[in-house]
Tab-separated table of C-alpha atoms in Angstrom:
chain	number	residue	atom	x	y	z
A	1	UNK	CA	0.000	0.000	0.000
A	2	UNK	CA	2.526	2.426	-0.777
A	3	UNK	CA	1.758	5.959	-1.674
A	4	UNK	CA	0.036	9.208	-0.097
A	5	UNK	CA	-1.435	6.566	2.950
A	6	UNK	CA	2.549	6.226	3.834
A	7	UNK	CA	4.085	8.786	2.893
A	8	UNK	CA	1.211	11.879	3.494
A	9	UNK	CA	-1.257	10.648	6.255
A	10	UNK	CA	1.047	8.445	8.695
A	11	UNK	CA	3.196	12.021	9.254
A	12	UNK	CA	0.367	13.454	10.468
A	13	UNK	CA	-1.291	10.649	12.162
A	14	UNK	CA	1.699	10.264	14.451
A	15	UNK	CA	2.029	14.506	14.783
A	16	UNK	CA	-1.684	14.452	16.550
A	17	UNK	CA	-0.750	11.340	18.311
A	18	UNK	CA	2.164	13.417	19.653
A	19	UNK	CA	0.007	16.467	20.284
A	20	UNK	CA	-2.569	14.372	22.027
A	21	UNK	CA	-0.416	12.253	24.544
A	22	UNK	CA	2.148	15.196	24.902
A	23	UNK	CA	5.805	15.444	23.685
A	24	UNK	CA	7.175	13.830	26.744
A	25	UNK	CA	4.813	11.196	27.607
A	26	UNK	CA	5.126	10.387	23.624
A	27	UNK	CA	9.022	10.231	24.405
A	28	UNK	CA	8.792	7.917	27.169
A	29	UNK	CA	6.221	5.537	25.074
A	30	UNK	CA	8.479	5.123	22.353
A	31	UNK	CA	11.227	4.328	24.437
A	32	UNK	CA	8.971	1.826	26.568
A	33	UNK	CA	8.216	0.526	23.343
A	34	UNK	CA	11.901	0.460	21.696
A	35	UNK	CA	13.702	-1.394	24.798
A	36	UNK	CA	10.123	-3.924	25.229
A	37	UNK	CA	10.972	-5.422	21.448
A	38	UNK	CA	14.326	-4.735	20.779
A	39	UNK	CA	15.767	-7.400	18.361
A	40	UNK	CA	12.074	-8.720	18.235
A	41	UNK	CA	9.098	-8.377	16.408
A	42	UNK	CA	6.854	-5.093	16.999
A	43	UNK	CA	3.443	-4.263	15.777
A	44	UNK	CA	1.595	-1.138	15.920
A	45	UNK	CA	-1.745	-2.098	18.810
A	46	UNK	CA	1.406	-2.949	20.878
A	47	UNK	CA	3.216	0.256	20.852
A	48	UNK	CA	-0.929	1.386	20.752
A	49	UNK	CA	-1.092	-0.479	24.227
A	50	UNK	CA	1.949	1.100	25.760
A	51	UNK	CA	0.876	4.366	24.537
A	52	UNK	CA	-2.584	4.256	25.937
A	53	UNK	CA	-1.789	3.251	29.373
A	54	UNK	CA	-0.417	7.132	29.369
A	55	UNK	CA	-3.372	8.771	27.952
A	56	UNK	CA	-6.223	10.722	29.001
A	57	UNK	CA	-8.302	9.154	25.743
A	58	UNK	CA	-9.259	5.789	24.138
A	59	UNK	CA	-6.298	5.520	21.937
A	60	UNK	CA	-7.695	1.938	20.697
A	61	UNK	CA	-10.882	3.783	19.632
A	62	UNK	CA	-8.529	6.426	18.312
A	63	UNK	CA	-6.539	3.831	16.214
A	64	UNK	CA	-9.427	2.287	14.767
A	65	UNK	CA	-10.548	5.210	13.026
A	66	UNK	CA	-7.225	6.794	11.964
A	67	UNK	CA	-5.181	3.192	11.199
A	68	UNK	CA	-7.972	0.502	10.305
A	69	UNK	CA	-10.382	2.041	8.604
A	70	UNK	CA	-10.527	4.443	5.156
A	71	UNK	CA	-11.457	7.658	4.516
A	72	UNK	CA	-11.016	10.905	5.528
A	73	UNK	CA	-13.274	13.492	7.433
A	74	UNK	CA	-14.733	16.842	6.177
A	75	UNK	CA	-14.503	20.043	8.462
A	76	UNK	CA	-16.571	23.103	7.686
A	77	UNK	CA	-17.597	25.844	10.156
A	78	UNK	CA	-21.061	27.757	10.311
A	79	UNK	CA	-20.705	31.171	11.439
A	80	UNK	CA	-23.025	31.728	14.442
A	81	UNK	CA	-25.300	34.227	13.030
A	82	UNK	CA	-25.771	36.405	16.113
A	83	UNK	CA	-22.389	36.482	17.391
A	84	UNK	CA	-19.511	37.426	15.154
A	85	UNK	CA	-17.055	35.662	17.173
A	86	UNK	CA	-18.777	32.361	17.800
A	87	UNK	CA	-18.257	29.351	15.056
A	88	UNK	CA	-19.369	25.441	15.226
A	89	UNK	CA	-17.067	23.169	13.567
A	90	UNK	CA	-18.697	20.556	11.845
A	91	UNK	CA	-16.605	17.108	11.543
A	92	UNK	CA	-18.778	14.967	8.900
A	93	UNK	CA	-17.795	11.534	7.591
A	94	UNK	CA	-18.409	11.373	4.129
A	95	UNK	CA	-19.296	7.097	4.965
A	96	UNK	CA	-22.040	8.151	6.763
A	97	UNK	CA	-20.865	6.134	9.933
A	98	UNK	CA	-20.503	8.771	11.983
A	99	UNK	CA	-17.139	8.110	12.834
A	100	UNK	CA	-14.966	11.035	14.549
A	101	UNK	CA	-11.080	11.685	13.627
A	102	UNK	CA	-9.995	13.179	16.797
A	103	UNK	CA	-7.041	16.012	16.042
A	104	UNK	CA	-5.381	19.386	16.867
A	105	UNK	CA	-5.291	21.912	14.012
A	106	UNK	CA	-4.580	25.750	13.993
A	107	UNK	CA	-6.822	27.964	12.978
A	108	UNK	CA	-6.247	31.401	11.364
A	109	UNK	CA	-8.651	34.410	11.197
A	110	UNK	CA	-7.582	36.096	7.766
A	111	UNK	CA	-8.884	39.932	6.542
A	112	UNK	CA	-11.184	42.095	8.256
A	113	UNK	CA	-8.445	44.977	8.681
A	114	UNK	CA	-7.476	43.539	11.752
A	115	UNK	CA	-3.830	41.875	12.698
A	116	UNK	CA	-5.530	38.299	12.950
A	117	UNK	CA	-6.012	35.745	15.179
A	118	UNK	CA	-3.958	32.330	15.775
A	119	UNK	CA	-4.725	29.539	18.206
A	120	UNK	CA	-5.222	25.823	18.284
A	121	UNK	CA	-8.528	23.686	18.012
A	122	UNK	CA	-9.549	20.122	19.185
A	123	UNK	CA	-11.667	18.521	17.082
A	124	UNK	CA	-12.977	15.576	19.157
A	125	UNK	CA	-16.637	15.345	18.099
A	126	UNK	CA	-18.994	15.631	15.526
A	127	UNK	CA	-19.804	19.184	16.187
A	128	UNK	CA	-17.284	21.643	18.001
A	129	UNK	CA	-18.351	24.852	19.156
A	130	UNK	CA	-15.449	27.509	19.656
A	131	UNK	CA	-14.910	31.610	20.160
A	132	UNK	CA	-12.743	34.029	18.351
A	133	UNK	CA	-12.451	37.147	20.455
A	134	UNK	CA	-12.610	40.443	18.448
A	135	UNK	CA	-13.311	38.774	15.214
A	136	UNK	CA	-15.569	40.754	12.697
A	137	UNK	CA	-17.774	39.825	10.285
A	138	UNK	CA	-15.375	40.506	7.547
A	139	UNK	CA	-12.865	38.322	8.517
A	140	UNK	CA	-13.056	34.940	7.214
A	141	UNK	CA	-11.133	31.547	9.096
A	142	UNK	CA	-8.745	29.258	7.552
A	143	UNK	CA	-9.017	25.870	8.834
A	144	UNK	CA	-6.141	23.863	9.270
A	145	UNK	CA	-3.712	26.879	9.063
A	146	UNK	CA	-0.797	24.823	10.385
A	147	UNK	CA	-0.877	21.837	8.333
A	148	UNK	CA	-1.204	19.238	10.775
A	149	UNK	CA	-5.082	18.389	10.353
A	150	UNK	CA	-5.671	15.305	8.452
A	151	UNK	CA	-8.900	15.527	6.015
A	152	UNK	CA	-10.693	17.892	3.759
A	153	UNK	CA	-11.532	22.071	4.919
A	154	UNK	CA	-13.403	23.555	3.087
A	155	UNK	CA	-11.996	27.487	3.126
A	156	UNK	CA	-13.613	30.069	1.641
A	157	UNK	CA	-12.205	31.417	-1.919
A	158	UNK	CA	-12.131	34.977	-0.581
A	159	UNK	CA	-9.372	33.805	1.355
A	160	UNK	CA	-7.155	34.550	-1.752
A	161	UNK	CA	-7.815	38.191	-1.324
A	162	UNK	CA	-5.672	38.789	1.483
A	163	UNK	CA	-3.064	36.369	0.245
A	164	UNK	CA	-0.284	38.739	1.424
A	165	UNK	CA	-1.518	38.802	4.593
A	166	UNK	CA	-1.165	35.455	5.030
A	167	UNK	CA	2.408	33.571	6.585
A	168	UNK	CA	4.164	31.138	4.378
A	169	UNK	CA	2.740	27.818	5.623
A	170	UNK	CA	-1.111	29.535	6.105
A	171	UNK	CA	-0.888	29.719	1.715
A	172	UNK	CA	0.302	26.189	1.793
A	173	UNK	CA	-2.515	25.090	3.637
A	174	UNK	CA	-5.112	27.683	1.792
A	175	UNK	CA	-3.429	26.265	-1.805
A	176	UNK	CA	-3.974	22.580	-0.246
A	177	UNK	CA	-7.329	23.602	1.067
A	178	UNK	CA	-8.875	25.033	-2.195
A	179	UNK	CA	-7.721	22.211	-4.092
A	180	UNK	CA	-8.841	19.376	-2.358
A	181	UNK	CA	-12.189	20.727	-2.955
A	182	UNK	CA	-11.838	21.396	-6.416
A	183	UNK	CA	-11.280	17.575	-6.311
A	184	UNK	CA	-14.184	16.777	-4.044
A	185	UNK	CA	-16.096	18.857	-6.419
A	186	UNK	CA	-17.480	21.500	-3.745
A	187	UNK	CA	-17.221	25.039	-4.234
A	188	UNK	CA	-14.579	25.596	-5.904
A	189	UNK	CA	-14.877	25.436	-9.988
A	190	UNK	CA	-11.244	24.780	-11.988
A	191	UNK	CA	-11.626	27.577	-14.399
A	192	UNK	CA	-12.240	29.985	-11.442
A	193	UNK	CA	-9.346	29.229	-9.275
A	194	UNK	CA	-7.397	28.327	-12.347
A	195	UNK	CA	-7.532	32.487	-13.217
A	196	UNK	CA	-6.691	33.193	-9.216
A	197	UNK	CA	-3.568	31.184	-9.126
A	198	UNK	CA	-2.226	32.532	-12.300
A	199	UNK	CA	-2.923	36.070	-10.065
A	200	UNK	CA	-0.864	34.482	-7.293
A	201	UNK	CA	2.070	32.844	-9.171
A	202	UNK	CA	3.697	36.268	-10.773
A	203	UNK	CA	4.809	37.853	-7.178
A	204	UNK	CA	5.388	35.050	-5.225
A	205	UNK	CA	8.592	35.177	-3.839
A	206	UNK	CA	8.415	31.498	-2.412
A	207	UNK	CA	10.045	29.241	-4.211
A	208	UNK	CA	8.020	25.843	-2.800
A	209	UNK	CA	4.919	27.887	-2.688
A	210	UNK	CA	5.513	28.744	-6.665
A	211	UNK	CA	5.696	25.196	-7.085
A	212	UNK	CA	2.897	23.949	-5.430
A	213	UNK	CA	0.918	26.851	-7.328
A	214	UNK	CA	2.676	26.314	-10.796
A	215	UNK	CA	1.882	22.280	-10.174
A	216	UNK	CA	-1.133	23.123	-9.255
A	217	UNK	CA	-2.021	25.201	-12.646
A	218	UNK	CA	-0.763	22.994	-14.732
A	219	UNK	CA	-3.275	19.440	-13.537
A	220	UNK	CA	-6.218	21.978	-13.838
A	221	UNK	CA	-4.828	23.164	-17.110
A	222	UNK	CA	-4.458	19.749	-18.642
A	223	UNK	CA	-7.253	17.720	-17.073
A	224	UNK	CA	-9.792	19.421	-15.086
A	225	UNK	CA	-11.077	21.860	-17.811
A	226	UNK	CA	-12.330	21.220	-20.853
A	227	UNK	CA	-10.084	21.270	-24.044
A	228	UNK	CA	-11.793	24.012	-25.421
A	229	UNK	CA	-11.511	26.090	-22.610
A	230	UNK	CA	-8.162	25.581	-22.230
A	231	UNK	CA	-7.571	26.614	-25.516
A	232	UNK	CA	-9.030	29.752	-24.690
A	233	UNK	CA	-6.835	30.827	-21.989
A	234	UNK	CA	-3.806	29.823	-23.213
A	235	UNK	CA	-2.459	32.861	-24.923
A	236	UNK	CA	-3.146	34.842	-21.412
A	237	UNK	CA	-0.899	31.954	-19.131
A	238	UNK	CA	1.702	31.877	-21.981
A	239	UNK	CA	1.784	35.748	-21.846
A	240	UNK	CA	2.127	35.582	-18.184
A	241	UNK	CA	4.618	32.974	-17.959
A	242	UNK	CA	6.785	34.651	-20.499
A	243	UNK	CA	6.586	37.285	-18.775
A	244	UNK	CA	7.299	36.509	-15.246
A	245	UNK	CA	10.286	34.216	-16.318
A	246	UNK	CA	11.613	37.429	-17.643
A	247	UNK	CA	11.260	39.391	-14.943
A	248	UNK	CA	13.276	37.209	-12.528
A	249	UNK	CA	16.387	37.975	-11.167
A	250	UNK	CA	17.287	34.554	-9.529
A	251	UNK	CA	18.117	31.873	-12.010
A	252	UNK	CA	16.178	29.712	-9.872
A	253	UNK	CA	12.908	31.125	-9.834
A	254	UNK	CA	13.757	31.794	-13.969
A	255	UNK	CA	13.960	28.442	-14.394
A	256	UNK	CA	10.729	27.300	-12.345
A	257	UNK	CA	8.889	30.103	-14.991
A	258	UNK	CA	10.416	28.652	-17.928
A	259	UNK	CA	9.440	25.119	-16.548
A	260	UNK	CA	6.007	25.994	-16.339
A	261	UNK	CA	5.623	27.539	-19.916
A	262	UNK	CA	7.103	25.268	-21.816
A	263	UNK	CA	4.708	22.671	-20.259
A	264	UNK	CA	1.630	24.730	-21.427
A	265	UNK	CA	2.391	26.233	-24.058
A	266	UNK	CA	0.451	25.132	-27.494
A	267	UNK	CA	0.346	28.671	-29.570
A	268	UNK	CA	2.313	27.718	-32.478
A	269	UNK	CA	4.570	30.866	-32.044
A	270	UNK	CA	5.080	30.625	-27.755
A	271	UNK	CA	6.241	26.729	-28.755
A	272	UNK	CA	8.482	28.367	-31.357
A	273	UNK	CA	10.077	30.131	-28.679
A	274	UNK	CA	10.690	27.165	-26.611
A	275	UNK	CA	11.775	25.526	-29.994
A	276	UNK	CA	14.648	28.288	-30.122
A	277	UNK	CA	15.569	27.890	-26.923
A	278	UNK	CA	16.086	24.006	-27.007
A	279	UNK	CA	18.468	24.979	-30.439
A	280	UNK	CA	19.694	27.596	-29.182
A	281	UNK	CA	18.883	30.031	-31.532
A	282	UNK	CA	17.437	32.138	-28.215
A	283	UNK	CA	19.219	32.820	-25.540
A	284	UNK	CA	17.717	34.037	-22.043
A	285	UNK	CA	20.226	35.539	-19.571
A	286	UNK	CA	20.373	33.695	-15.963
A	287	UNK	CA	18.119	30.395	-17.703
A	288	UNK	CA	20.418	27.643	-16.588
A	289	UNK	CA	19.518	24.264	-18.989
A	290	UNK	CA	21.262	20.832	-17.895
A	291	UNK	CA	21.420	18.030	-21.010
A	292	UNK	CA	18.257	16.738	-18.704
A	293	UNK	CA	16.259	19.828	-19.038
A	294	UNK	CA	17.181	19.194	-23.054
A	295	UNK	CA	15.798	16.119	-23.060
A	296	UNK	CA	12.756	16.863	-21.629
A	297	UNK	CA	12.636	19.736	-23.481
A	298	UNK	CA	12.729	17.719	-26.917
A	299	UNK	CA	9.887	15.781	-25.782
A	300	UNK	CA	7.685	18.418	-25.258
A	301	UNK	CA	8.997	19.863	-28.541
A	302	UNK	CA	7.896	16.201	-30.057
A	303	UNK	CA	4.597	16.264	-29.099
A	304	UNK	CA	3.616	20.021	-30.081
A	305	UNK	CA	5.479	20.009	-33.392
A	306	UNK	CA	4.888	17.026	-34.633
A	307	UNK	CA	5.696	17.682	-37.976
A	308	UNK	CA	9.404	18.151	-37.100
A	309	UNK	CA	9.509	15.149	-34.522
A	310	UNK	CA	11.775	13.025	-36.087
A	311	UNK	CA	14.709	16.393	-36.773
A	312	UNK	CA	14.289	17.083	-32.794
A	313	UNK	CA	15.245	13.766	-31.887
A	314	UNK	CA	17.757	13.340	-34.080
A	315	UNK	CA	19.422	16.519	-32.906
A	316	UNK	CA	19.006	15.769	-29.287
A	317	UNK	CA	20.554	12.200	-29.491
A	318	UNK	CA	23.162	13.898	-31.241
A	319	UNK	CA	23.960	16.335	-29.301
A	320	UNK	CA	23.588	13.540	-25.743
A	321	UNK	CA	26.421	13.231	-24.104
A	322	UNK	CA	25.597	11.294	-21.086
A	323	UNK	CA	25.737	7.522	-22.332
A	324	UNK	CA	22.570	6.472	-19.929
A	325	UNK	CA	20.461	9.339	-21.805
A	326	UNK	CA	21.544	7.994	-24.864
A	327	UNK	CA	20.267	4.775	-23.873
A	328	UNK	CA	16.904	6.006	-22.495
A	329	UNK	CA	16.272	8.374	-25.698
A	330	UNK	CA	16.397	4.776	-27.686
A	331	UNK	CA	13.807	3.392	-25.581
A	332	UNK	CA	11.600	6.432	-25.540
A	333	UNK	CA	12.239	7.459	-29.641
A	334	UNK	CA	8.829	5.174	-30.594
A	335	UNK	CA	6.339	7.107	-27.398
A	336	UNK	CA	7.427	10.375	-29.394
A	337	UNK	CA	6.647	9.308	-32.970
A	338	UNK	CA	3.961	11.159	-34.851
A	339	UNK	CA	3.010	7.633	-36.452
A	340	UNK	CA	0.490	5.918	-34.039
A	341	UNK	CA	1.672	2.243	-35.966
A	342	UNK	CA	4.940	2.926	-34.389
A	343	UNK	CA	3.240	3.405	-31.171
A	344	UNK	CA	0.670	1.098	-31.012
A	345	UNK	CA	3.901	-1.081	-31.584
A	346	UNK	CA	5.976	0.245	-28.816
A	347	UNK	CA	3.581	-0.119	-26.712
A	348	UNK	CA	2.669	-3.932	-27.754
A	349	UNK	CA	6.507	-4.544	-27.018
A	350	UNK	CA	5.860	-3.242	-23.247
A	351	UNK	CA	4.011	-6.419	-22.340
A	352	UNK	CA	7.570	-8.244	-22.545
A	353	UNK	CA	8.999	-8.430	-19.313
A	354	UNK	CA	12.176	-7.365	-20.641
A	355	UNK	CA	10.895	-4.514	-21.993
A	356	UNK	CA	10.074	-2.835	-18.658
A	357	UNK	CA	13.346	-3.797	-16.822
A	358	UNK	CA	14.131	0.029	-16.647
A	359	UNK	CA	10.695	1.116	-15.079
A	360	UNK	CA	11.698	5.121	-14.923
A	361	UNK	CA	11.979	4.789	-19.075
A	362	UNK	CA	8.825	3.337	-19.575
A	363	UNK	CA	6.917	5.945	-17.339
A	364	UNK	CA	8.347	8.583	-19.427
A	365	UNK	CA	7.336	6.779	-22.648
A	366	UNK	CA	3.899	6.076	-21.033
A	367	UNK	CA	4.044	10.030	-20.362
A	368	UNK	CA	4.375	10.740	-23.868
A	369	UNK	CA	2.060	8.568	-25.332
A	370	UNK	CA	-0.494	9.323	-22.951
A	371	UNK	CA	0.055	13.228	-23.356
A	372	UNK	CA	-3.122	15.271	-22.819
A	373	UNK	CA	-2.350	16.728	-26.267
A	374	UNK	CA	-3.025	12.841	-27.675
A	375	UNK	CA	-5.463	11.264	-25.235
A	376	UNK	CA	-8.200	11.239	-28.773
A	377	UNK	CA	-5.568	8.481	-30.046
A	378	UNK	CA	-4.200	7.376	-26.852
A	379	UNK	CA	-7.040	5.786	-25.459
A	380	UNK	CA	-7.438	2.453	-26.181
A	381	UNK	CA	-4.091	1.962	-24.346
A	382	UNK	CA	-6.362	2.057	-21.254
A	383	UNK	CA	-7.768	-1.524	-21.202
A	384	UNK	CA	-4.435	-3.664	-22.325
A	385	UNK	CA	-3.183	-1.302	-19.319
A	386	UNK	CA	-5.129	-2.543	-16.915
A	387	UNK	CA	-4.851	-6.104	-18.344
A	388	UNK	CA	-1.170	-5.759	-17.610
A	389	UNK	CA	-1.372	-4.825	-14.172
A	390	UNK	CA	-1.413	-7.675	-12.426
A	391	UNK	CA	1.379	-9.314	-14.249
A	392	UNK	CA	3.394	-5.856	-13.395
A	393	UNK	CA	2.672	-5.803	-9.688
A	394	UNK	CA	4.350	-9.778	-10.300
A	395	UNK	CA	7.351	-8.632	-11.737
A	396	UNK	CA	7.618	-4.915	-11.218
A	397	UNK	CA	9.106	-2.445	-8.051
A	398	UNK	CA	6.617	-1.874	-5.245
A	399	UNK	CA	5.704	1.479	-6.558
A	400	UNK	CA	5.407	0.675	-10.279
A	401	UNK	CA	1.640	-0.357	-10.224
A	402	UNK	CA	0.473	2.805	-8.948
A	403	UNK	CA	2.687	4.854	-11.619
A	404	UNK	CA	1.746	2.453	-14.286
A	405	UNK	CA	-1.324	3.645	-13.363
A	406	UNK	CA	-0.826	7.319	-12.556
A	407	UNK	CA	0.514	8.086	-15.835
A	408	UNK	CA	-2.447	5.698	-18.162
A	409	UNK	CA	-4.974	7.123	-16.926
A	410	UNK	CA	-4.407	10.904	-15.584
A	411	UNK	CA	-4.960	12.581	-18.080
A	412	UNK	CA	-8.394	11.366	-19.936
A	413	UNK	CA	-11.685	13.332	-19.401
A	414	UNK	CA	-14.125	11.473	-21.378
A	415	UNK	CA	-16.959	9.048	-20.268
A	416	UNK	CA	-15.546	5.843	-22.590
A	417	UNK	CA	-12.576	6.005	-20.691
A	418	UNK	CA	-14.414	6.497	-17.488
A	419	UNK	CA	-16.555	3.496	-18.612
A	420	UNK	CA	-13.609	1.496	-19.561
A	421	UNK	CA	-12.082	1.212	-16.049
A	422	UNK	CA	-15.841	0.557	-14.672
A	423	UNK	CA	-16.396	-2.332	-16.905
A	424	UNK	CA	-12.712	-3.573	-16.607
A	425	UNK	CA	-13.675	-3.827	-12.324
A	426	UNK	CA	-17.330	-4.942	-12.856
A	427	UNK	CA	-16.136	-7.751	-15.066
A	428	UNK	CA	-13.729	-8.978	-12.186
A	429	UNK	CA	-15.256	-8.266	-8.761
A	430	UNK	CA	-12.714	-10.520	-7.005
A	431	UNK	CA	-9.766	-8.262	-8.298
A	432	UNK	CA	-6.425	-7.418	-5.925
């Protein structure tokens, strides 16, 4: 089960198990729990049971619901309508079981012309009710402002006005926030906070936080909004890309712009640019390009001119000097063909084992033939994907299934490829 369970939720899980218990009764659990089964075997109820014997709450109760069973809760407050200052949390479980993540979070009040408000909330019940001192009715809170809640909050998008008012990790947890229920389809609409994070991105002097935003721009860009749409504003993210690449200073932050465009950009003239930049026809001060960045530049370049695929390779491979990228450009040349024959082949060669012993090269591949600029072709790669799966969790890395899977199916909006997946489960209801 490796992926955002491990590697997202158990940091967090264990954070609130910490803030529960307290630092130093955590301490001395852990070290009960350490000496107990050293050079033994250990499982998690028994470092539960040592744990518990210091703790004001049920942590077996606790456990069940945060380790043993799925999900995640939703939090959303409702103003109390005669009191400014006076909110009810509401902890919901999407299951309908009822069931109660207990947890600290912060909470931040943001606008309102005042200097704000910071403190800590327990979230042990369905409903929560809580008081913010001198807050006015034109404030608004952001849930979760520390980052160590575990579940969706819904914040409000006016949040985004006061952006600057707002520390570091408070618009990691708004950015986090908003998108998670873009995903859970609430309130938030793509197109809407597509056009607010494209306000954001220009003057953001954070480098992780223009990441995240940038990252964030380009899923919405590619696969939560409709071709057509995206089509449409196109020539005003180019523009601003360009633009804000320009402006920078730090090479850094230049080359975190330039990243960004050169994924996006489809107006025959803005890929032109990134055309002369790959040759080198066009220069841009402080834009530092490794033979990596080259590579993946010639991709892109690939894909959006197809016409001139088979020249961009050529020159790239050429011009590769690094005898493993030489190597991986070999494997990849067919997943960047214009010719669908001579991908519908490449891929047909990917159900031999042999052909997948270097599982970071066939991702790539799988990332160019899947390309949201060919999903109309790529599609029927879907169901011979899923057929493989199986047979690659056999003979593949731990993580490959899941990125076998990431990259297939990211990317595809329509209702036949939807309905492919569906049918492939229905069809097998005993499947791993």
């Amino acid at each position: 089960m490796y992926g955002a369970i491990i590697y997202n939720k158990a940091p967090i899980m264990m954070r609130q198990l910490e803030m529960m218990i307290g630092e130093d009764l955590f301490r001395q659990g852990l070290q009960e729990y350490l000496k107990e089964y050293s050079f033994a075997n250990a499982t998690w109820p028994a470092l539960i049971g040592i744990l518990d014997e210091k703790a004001e709450v049920d942590l077996f109760k606790w456990s069940e619901t945060w380790v043993n069973t799925p999900g995640r809760p939703e939090m959303e407050v409702d103003r109390d309508s005669g009191d400014a200052g006076r909110y009810t949390l509401n902890q919901n479980d999407p299951s309908g079981q009822d069931r109660v993540w207990p947890q600290i979070f912060g909470v931040a009040s943001v606008g309102g012309g005042a200097t704000g408000t910071h403190f800590s909330l327990a979230s042990t019940t369905v409903q929560t009710s809580f008081e913010t001192p001198g807050v006015s009715h034109g404030e608004e809170l952001l849930l979760n402002s520390d980052g160590r809640g575990y579940g969706v909050f819904y914040t409000s998008f006016d949040i985004l006005q006061h952006w600057n008012q707002l520390s570091d990790v408070e618009k990691g947890s708004t950015l986090i926030n908003l998108y998670e229920d873009l995903l859970d389809e609430g309130s938030v609409e793509p197109s809407t906070y597509l056009a607010a994070l494209a306000e954001i991105v220009a003057p953001e002097p954070n480098q992780l936080l223009l990441n995240l935003a940038l990252g964030q721009i380009s899923r919405i860009y590619w696969t939560l909004v409709p071709a057509a749409m995206r089509d449409a504003y196109a020539p005003e993210l180019e523009a601003l890309l360009w633009s804000a690449m320009q402006q920078q200073s730090d090479s850094s932050k230049k080359k975190i712009f330039f990243d960004a465009f050169a994924d996006v950009v489809i107006s025959p003239q803005k890929v032109r640019n990134v055309h002369d930049i790959w040759s080198g026809s066009l220069t841009i001060d402080g834009l530092p390009l490794s033979e990596n960045d080259y590579i993946a530049l010639a991709q892109i370049l690939a894909i959006k001119m197809p016409g001139m695929a088979g020249e961009i390779f050529s020159t790239q491979l050429a011009r590769t000097e690094n005898p493993d990228n030489q190597r991986k450009l070999a494997f990849i040349a067919p997943s960047l063909s214009p010719d669908k024959v001579v991908r519908d082949q490449f891929f047909e060669s990917l159900k031999r084992e042999e052909n997948r012993a270097v599982e970071s090269w066939v991702l790539e591949a799988l990332e160019n033939i899947h390309h949201p600029l060919r999903t109309n072709s790529s599609e029927g790669y879907i169901l011979p994907s899923l057929e493989l799966l199986q047979e690659i969790q056999v003979t593949g890395d731990i993580f490959f299934p899941k990125r076998w899977l990431d990259v297939t199916l990211a990317n595809y909006q329509t209702g036949t490829a939807v309905n492919t997946v569906a049918t492939f489960l229905e069809e097998r209801p005993d499947y791993n």
